[in-house]
PDB file of C-alpha atoms in Angstrom:
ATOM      1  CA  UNK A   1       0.000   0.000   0.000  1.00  0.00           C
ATOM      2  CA  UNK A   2       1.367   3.230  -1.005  1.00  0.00           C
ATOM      3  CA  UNK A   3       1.540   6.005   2.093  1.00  0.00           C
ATOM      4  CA  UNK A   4       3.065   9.029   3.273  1.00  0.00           C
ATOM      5  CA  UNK A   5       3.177  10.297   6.398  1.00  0.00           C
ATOM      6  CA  UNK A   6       4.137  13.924   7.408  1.00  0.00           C
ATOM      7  CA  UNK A   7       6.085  14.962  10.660  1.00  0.00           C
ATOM      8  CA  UNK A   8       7.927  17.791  12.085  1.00  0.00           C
ATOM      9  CA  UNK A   9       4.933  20.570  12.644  1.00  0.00           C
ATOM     10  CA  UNK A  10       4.519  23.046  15.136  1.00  0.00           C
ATOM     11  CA  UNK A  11       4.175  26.350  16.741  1.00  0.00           C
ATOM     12  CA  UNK A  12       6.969  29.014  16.083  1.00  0.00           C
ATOM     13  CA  UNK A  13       7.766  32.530  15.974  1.00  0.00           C
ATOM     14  CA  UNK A  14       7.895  35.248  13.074  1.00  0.00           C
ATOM     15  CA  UNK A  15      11.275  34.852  11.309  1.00  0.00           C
ATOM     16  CA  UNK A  16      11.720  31.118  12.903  1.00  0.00           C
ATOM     17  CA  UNK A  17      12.697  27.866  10.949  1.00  0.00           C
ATOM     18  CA  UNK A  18      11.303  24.534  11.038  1.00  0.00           C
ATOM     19  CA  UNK A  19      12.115  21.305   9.070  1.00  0.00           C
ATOM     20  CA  UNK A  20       9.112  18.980   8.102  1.00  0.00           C
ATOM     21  CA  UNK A  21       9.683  15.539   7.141  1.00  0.00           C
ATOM     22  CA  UNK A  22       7.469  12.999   4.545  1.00  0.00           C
ATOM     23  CA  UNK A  23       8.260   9.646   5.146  1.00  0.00           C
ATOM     24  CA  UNK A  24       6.941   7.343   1.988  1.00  0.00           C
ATOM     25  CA  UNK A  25       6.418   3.815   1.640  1.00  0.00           C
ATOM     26  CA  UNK A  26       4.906   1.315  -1.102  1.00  0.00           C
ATOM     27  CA  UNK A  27       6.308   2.128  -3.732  1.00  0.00           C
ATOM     28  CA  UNK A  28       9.414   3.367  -5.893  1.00  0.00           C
ATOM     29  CA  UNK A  29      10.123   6.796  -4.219  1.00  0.00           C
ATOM     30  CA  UNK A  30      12.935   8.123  -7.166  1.00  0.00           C
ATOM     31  CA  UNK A  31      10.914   7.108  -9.760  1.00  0.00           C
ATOM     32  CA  UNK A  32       8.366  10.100  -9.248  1.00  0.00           C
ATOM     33  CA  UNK A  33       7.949  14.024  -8.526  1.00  0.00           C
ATOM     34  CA  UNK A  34       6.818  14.543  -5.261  1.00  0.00           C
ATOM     35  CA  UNK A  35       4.871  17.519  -3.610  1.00  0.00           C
ATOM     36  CA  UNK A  36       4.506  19.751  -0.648  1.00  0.00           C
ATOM     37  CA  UNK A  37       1.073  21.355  -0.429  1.00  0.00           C
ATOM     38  CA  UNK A  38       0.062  23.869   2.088  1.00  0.00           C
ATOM     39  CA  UNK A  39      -4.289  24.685   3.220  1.00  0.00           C
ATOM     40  CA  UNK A  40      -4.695  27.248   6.060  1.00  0.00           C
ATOM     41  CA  UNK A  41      -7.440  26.785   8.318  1.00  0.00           C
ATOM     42  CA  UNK A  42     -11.099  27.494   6.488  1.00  0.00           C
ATOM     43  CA  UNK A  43      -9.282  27.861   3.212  1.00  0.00           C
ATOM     44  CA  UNK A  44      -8.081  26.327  -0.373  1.00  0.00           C
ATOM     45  CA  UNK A  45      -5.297  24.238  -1.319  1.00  0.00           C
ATOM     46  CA  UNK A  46      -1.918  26.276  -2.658  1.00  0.00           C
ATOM     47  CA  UNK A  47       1.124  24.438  -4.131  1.00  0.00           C
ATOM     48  CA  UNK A  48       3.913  25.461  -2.299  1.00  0.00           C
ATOM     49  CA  UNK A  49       7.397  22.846  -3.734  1.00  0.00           C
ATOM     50  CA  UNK A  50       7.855  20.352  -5.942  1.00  0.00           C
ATOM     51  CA  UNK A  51      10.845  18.127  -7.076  1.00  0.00           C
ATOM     52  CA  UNK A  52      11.617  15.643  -9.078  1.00  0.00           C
ATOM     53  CA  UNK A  53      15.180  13.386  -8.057  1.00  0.00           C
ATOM     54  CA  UNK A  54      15.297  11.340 -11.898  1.00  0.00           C
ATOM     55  CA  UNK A  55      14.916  14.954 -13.618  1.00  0.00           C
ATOM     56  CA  UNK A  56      16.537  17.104 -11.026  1.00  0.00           C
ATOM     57  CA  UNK A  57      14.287  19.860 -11.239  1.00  0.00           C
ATOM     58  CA  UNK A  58      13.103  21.648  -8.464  1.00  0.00           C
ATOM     59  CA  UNK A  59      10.077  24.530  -8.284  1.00  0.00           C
ATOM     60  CA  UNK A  60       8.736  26.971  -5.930  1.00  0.00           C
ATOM     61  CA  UNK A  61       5.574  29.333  -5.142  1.00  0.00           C
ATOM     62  CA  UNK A  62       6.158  32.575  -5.490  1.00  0.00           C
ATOM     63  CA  UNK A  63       4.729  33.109  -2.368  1.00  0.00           C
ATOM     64  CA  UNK A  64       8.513  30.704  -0.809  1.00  0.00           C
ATOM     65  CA  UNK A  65      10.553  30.727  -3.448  1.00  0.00           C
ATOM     66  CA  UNK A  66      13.911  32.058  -0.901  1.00  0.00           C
ATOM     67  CA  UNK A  67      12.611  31.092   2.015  1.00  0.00           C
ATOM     68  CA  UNK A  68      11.727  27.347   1.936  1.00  0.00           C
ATOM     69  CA  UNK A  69      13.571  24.649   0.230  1.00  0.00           C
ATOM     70  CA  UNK A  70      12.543  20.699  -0.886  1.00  0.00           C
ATOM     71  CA  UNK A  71      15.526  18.216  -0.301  1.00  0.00           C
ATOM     72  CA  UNK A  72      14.694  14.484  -0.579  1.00  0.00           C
ATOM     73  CA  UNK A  73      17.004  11.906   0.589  1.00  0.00           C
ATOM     74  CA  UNK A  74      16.021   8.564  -1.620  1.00  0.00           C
ATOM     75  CA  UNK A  75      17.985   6.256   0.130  1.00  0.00           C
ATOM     76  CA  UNK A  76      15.842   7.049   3.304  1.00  0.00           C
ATOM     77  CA  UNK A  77      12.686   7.428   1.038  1.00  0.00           C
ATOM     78  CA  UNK A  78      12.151  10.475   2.597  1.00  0.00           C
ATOM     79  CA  UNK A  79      10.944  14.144   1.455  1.00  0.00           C
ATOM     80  CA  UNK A  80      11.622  17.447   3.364  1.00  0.00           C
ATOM     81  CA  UNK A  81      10.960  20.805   3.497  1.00  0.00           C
ATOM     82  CA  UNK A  82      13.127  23.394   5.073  1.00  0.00           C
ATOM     83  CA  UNK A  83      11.202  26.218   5.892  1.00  0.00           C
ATOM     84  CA  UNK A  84      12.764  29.479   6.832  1.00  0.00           C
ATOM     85  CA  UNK A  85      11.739  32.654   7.782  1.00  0.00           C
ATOM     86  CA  UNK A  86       8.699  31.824   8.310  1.00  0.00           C
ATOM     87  CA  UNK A  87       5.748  34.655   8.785  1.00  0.00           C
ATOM     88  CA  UNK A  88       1.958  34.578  10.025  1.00  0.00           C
ATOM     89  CA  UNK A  89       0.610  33.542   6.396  1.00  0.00           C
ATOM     90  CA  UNK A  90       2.726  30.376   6.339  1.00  0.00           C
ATOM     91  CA  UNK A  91       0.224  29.109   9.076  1.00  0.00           C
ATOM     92  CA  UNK A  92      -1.089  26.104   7.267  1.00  0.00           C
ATOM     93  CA  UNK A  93      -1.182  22.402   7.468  1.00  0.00           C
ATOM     94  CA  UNK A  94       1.465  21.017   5.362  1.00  0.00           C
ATOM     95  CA  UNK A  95       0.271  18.223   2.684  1.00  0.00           C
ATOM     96  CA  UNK A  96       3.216  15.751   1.254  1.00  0.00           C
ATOM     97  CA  UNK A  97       1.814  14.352  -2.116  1.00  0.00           C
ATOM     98  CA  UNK A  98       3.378  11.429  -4.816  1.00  0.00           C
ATOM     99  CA  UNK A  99       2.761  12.178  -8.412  1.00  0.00           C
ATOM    100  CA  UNK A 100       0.431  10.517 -10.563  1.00  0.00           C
ATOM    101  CA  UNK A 101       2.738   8.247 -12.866  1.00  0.00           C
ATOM    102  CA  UNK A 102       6.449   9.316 -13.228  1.00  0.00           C
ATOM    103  CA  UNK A 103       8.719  11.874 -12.526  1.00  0.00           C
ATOM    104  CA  UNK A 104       7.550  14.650 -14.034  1.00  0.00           C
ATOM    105  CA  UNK A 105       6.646  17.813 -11.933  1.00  0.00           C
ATOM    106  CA  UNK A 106       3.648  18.424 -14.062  1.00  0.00           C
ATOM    107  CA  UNK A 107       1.883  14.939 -12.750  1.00  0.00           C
ATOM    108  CA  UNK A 108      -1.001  15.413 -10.700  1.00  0.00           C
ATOM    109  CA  UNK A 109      -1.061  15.301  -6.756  1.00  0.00           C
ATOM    110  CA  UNK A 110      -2.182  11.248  -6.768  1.00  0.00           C
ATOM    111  CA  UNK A 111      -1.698  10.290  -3.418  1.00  0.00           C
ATOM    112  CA  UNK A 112      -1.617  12.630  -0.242  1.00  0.00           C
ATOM    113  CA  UNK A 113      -0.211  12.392   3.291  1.00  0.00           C
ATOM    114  CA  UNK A 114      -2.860  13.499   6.201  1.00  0.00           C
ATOM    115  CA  UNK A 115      -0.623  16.585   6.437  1.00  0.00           C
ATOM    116  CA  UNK A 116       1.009  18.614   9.278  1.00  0.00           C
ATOM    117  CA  UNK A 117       0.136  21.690  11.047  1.00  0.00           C
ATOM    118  CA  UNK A 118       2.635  24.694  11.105  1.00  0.00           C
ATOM    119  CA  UNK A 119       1.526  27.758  13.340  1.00  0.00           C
ATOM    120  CA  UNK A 120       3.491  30.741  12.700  1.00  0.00           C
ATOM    121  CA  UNK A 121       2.478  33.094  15.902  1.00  0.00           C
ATOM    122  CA  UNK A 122       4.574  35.354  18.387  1.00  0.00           C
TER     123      UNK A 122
ATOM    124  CA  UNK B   1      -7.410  35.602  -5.049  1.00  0.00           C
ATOM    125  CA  UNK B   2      -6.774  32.483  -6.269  1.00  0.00           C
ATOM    126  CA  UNK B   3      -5.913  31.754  -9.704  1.00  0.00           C
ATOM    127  CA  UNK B   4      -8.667  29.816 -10.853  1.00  0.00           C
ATOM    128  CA  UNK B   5     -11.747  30.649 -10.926  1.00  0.00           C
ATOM    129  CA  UNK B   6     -14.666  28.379  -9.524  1.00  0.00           C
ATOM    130  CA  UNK B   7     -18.176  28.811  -8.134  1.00  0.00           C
ATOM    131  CA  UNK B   8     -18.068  29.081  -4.413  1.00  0.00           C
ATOM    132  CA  UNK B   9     -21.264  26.605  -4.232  1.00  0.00           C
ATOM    133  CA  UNK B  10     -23.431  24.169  -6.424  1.00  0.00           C
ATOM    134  CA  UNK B  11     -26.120  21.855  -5.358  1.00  0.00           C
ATOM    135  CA  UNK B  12     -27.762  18.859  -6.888  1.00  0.00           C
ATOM    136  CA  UNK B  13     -30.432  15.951  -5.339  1.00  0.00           C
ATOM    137  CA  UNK B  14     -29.662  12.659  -5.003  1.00  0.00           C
ATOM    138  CA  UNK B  15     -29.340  11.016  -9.081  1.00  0.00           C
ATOM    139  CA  UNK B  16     -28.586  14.739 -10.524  1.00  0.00           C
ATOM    140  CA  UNK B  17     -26.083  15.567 -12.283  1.00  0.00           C
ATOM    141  CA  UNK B  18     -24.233  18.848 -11.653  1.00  0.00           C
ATOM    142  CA  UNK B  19     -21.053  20.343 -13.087  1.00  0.00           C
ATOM    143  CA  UNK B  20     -18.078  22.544 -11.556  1.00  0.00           C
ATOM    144  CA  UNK B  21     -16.557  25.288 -13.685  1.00  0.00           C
ATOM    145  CA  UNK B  22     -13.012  26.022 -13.179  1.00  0.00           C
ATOM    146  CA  UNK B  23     -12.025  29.259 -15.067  1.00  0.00           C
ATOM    147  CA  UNK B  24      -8.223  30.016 -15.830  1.00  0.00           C
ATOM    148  CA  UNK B  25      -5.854  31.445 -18.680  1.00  0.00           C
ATOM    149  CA  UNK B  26      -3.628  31.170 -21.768  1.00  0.00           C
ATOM    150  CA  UNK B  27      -1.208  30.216 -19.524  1.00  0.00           C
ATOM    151  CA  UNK B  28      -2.432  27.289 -18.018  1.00  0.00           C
ATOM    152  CA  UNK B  29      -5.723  25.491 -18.535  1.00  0.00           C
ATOM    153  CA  UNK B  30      -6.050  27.376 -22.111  1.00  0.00           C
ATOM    154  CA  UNK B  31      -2.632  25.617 -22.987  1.00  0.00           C
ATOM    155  CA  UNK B  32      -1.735  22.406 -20.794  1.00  0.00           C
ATOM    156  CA  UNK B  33      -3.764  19.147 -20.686  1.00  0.00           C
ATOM    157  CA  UNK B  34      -2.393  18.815 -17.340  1.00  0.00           C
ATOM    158  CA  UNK B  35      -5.712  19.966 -15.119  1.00  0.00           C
ATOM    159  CA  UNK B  36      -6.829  18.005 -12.062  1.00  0.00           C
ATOM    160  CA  UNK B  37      -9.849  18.059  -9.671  1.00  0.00           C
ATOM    161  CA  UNK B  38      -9.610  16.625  -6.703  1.00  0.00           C
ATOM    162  CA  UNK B  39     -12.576  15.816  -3.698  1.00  0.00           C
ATOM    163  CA  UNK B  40     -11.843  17.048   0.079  1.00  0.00           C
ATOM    164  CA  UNK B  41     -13.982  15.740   2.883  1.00  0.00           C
ATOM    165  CA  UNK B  42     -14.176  17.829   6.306  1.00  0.00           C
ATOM    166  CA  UNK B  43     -10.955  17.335   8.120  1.00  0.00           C
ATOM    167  CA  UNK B  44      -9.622  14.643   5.651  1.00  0.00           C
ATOM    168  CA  UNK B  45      -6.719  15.125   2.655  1.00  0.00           C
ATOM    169  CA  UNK B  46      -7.810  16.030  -0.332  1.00  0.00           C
ATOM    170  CA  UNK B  47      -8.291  12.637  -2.902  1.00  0.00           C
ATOM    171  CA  UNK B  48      -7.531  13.290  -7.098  1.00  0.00           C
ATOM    172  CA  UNK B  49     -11.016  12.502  -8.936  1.00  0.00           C
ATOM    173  CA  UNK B  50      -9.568  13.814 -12.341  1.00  0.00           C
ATOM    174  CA  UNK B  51      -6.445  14.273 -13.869  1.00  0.00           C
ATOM    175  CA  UNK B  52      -4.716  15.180 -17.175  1.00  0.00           C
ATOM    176  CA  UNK B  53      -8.682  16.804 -17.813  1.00  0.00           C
ATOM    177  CA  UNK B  54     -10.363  13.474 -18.351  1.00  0.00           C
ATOM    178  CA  UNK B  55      -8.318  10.508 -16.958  1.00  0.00           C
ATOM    179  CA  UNK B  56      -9.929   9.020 -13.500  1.00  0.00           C
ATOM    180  CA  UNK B  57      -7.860   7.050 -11.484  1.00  0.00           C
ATOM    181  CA  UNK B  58      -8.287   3.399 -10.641  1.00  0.00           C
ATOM    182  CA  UNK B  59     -10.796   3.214  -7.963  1.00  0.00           C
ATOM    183  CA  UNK B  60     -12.577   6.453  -8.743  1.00  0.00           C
ATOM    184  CA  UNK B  61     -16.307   6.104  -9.739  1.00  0.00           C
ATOM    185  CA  UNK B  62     -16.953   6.675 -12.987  1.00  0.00           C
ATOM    186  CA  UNK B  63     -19.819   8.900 -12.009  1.00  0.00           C
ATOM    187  CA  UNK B  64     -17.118  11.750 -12.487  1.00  0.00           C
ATOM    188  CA  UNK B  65     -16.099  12.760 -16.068  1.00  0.00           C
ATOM    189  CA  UNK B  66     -14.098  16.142 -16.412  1.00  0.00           C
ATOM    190  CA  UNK B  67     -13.743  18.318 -19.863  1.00  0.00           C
ATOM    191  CA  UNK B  68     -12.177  21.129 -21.301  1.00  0.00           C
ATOM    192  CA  UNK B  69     -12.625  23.894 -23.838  1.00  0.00           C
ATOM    193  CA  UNK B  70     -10.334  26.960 -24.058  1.00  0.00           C
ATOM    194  CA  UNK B  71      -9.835  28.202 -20.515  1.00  0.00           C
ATOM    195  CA  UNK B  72     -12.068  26.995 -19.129  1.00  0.00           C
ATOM    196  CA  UNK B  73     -11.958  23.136 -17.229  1.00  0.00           C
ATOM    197  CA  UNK B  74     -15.108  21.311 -15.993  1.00  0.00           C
ATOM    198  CA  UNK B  75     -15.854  18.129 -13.679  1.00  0.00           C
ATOM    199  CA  UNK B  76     -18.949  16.560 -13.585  1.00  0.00           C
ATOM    200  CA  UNK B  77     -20.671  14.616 -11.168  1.00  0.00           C
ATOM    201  CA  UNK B  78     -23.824  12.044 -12.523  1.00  0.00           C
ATOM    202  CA  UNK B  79     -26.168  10.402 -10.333  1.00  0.00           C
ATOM    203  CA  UNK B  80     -25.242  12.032  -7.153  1.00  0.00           C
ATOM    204  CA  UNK B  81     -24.772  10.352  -4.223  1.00  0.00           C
ATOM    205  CA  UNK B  82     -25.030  11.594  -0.788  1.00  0.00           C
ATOM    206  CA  UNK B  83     -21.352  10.725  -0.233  1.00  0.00           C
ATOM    207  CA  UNK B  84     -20.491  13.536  -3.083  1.00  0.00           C
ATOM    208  CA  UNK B  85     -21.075  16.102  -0.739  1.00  0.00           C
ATOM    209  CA  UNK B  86     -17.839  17.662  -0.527  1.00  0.00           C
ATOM    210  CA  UNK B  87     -14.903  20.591  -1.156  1.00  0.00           C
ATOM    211  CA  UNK B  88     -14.036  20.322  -5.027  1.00  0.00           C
ATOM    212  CA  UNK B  89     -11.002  21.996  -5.825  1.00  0.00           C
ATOM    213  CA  UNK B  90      -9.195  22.091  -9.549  1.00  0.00           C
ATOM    214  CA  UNK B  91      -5.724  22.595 -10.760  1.00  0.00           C
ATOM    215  CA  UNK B  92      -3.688  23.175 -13.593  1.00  0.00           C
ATOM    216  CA  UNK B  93      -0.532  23.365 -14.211  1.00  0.00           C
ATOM    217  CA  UNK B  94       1.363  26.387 -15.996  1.00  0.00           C
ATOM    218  CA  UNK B  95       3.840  28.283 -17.425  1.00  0.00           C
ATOM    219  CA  UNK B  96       4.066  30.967 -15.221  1.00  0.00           C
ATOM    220  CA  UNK B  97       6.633  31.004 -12.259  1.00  0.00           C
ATOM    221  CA  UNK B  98       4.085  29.107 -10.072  1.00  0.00           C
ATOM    222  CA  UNK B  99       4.291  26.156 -11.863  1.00  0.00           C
ATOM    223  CA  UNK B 100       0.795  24.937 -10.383  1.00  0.00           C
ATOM    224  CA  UNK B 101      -2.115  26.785  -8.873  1.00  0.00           C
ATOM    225  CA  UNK B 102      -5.513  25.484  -7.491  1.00  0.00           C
ATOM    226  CA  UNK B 103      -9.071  26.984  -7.674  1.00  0.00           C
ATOM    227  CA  UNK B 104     -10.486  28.600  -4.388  1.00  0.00           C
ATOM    228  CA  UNK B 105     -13.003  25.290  -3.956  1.00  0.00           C
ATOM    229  CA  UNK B 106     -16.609  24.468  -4.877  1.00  0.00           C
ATOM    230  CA  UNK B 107     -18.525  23.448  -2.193  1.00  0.00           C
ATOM    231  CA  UNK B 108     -21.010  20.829  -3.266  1.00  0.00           C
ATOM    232  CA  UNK B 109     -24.500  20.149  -0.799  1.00  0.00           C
ATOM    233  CA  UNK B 110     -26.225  17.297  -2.121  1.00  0.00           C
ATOM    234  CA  UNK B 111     -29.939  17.987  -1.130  1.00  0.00           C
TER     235      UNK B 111
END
């Protein structure tokens, strides 16, 4: 059975850091793009990082791009993201999601974690 | 402001069929094939219904069918079931520096 499961949230100051962690199991982790997708509380889904190991691209929102970074360490099947400087609208909870079929980033979001919560407050 | 546009809310009875609009640009669902819809639950992850505009994945009823013409992406929904209710958002991907954006949501009460 294919699964993800997110780690690593909590509550942290303006300007803080904070390192979230995807661990994934069932299936071949390099051979696909994998996601980080953030919701804040009452609201819609926004992409926030994507990479892809096999192509060695990497993307970012806008809205990070600077500020938060996607490793992946394959041999641990593992996904990150390093989140830095962190401010009130990053308060979200944090989806890790596989691609749909290979490792391109422009696969859809096929399989999510249940997420983790960042709170950004002073 | 999201990028895409959809309805806010659309309602259907039990063995209706509705559909969910999702409105975007040249640069994205007016040029990629790549445009997903996916189902959220209260307090659950969001699950893909749709992808690459008509493709359903394995396991997905194929009560849901999704479309496209110019910019604008659809999913519909036949013979609803009181299990549809539900968050609908869509997503495309494009060729801006955001590589993907979603749609604010649809919220869909099945009467």
């Amino acid at each position: 059975e294919v699964q993800l499961v997110e780690s690593g949230g909590d509550v942290v100051q303006p300007g803080g850091s904070l390192r979230l962690s995807c661990a994934a199991s069932g299936f071949i982790f390099d051979d696909y793009a994998m996601h980080w997708v953030r919701q804040a509380p009452g609201k819609g889904l926004e992409w926030v990082a994507g990479i892809s190991w096999k192509r060695g691209t990497v993307a970012y929102s806008d809205s990070v791009r600077g500020r938060f970074s996607i490793p992946r360490d394959n041999a641990k099947n593992s996904l990150y993201l390093q989140l830095n400087g962190l401010r009130a609208e990053d308060t979200a909870l944090y989806y890790c999601a596989k691609a749909t079929s290979s490792a391109y980033l422009s696969d859809a979001f096929h399989i999510w974690g249940q997420g983790t919560m960042v709170t950004v407050s002073s | 402001q999201s990028a895409l546009t959809q309805p806010a809310a659309v309602s259907g009875s039990p063995g209706q069929s509705i559909t969910i609009s999702c409105t975007g640009t040249s640069s994205d669902i007016g040029v990629y094939y790549y445009v997903s819809w996916y189902q959220q639950h209260p307090g659950k992850a969001p699950k893909l219904v749709i992808y690459d505009v008509t493709n359903r994945p394995s396991g997905v009823s194929n009560r849901f069918s999704g479309s496209k013409t110019g910019n604008t992406a659809s999913l519909t929904i036949s013979g609803l079931q009181p299990e549809d209710e539900a968050h609908y958002f869509c997503s495309s991907y494009t060729s801006t520096t955001t590589p993907w954006v979603f749609g604010g949501g649809t919220k869909l009460t099945v009467l």
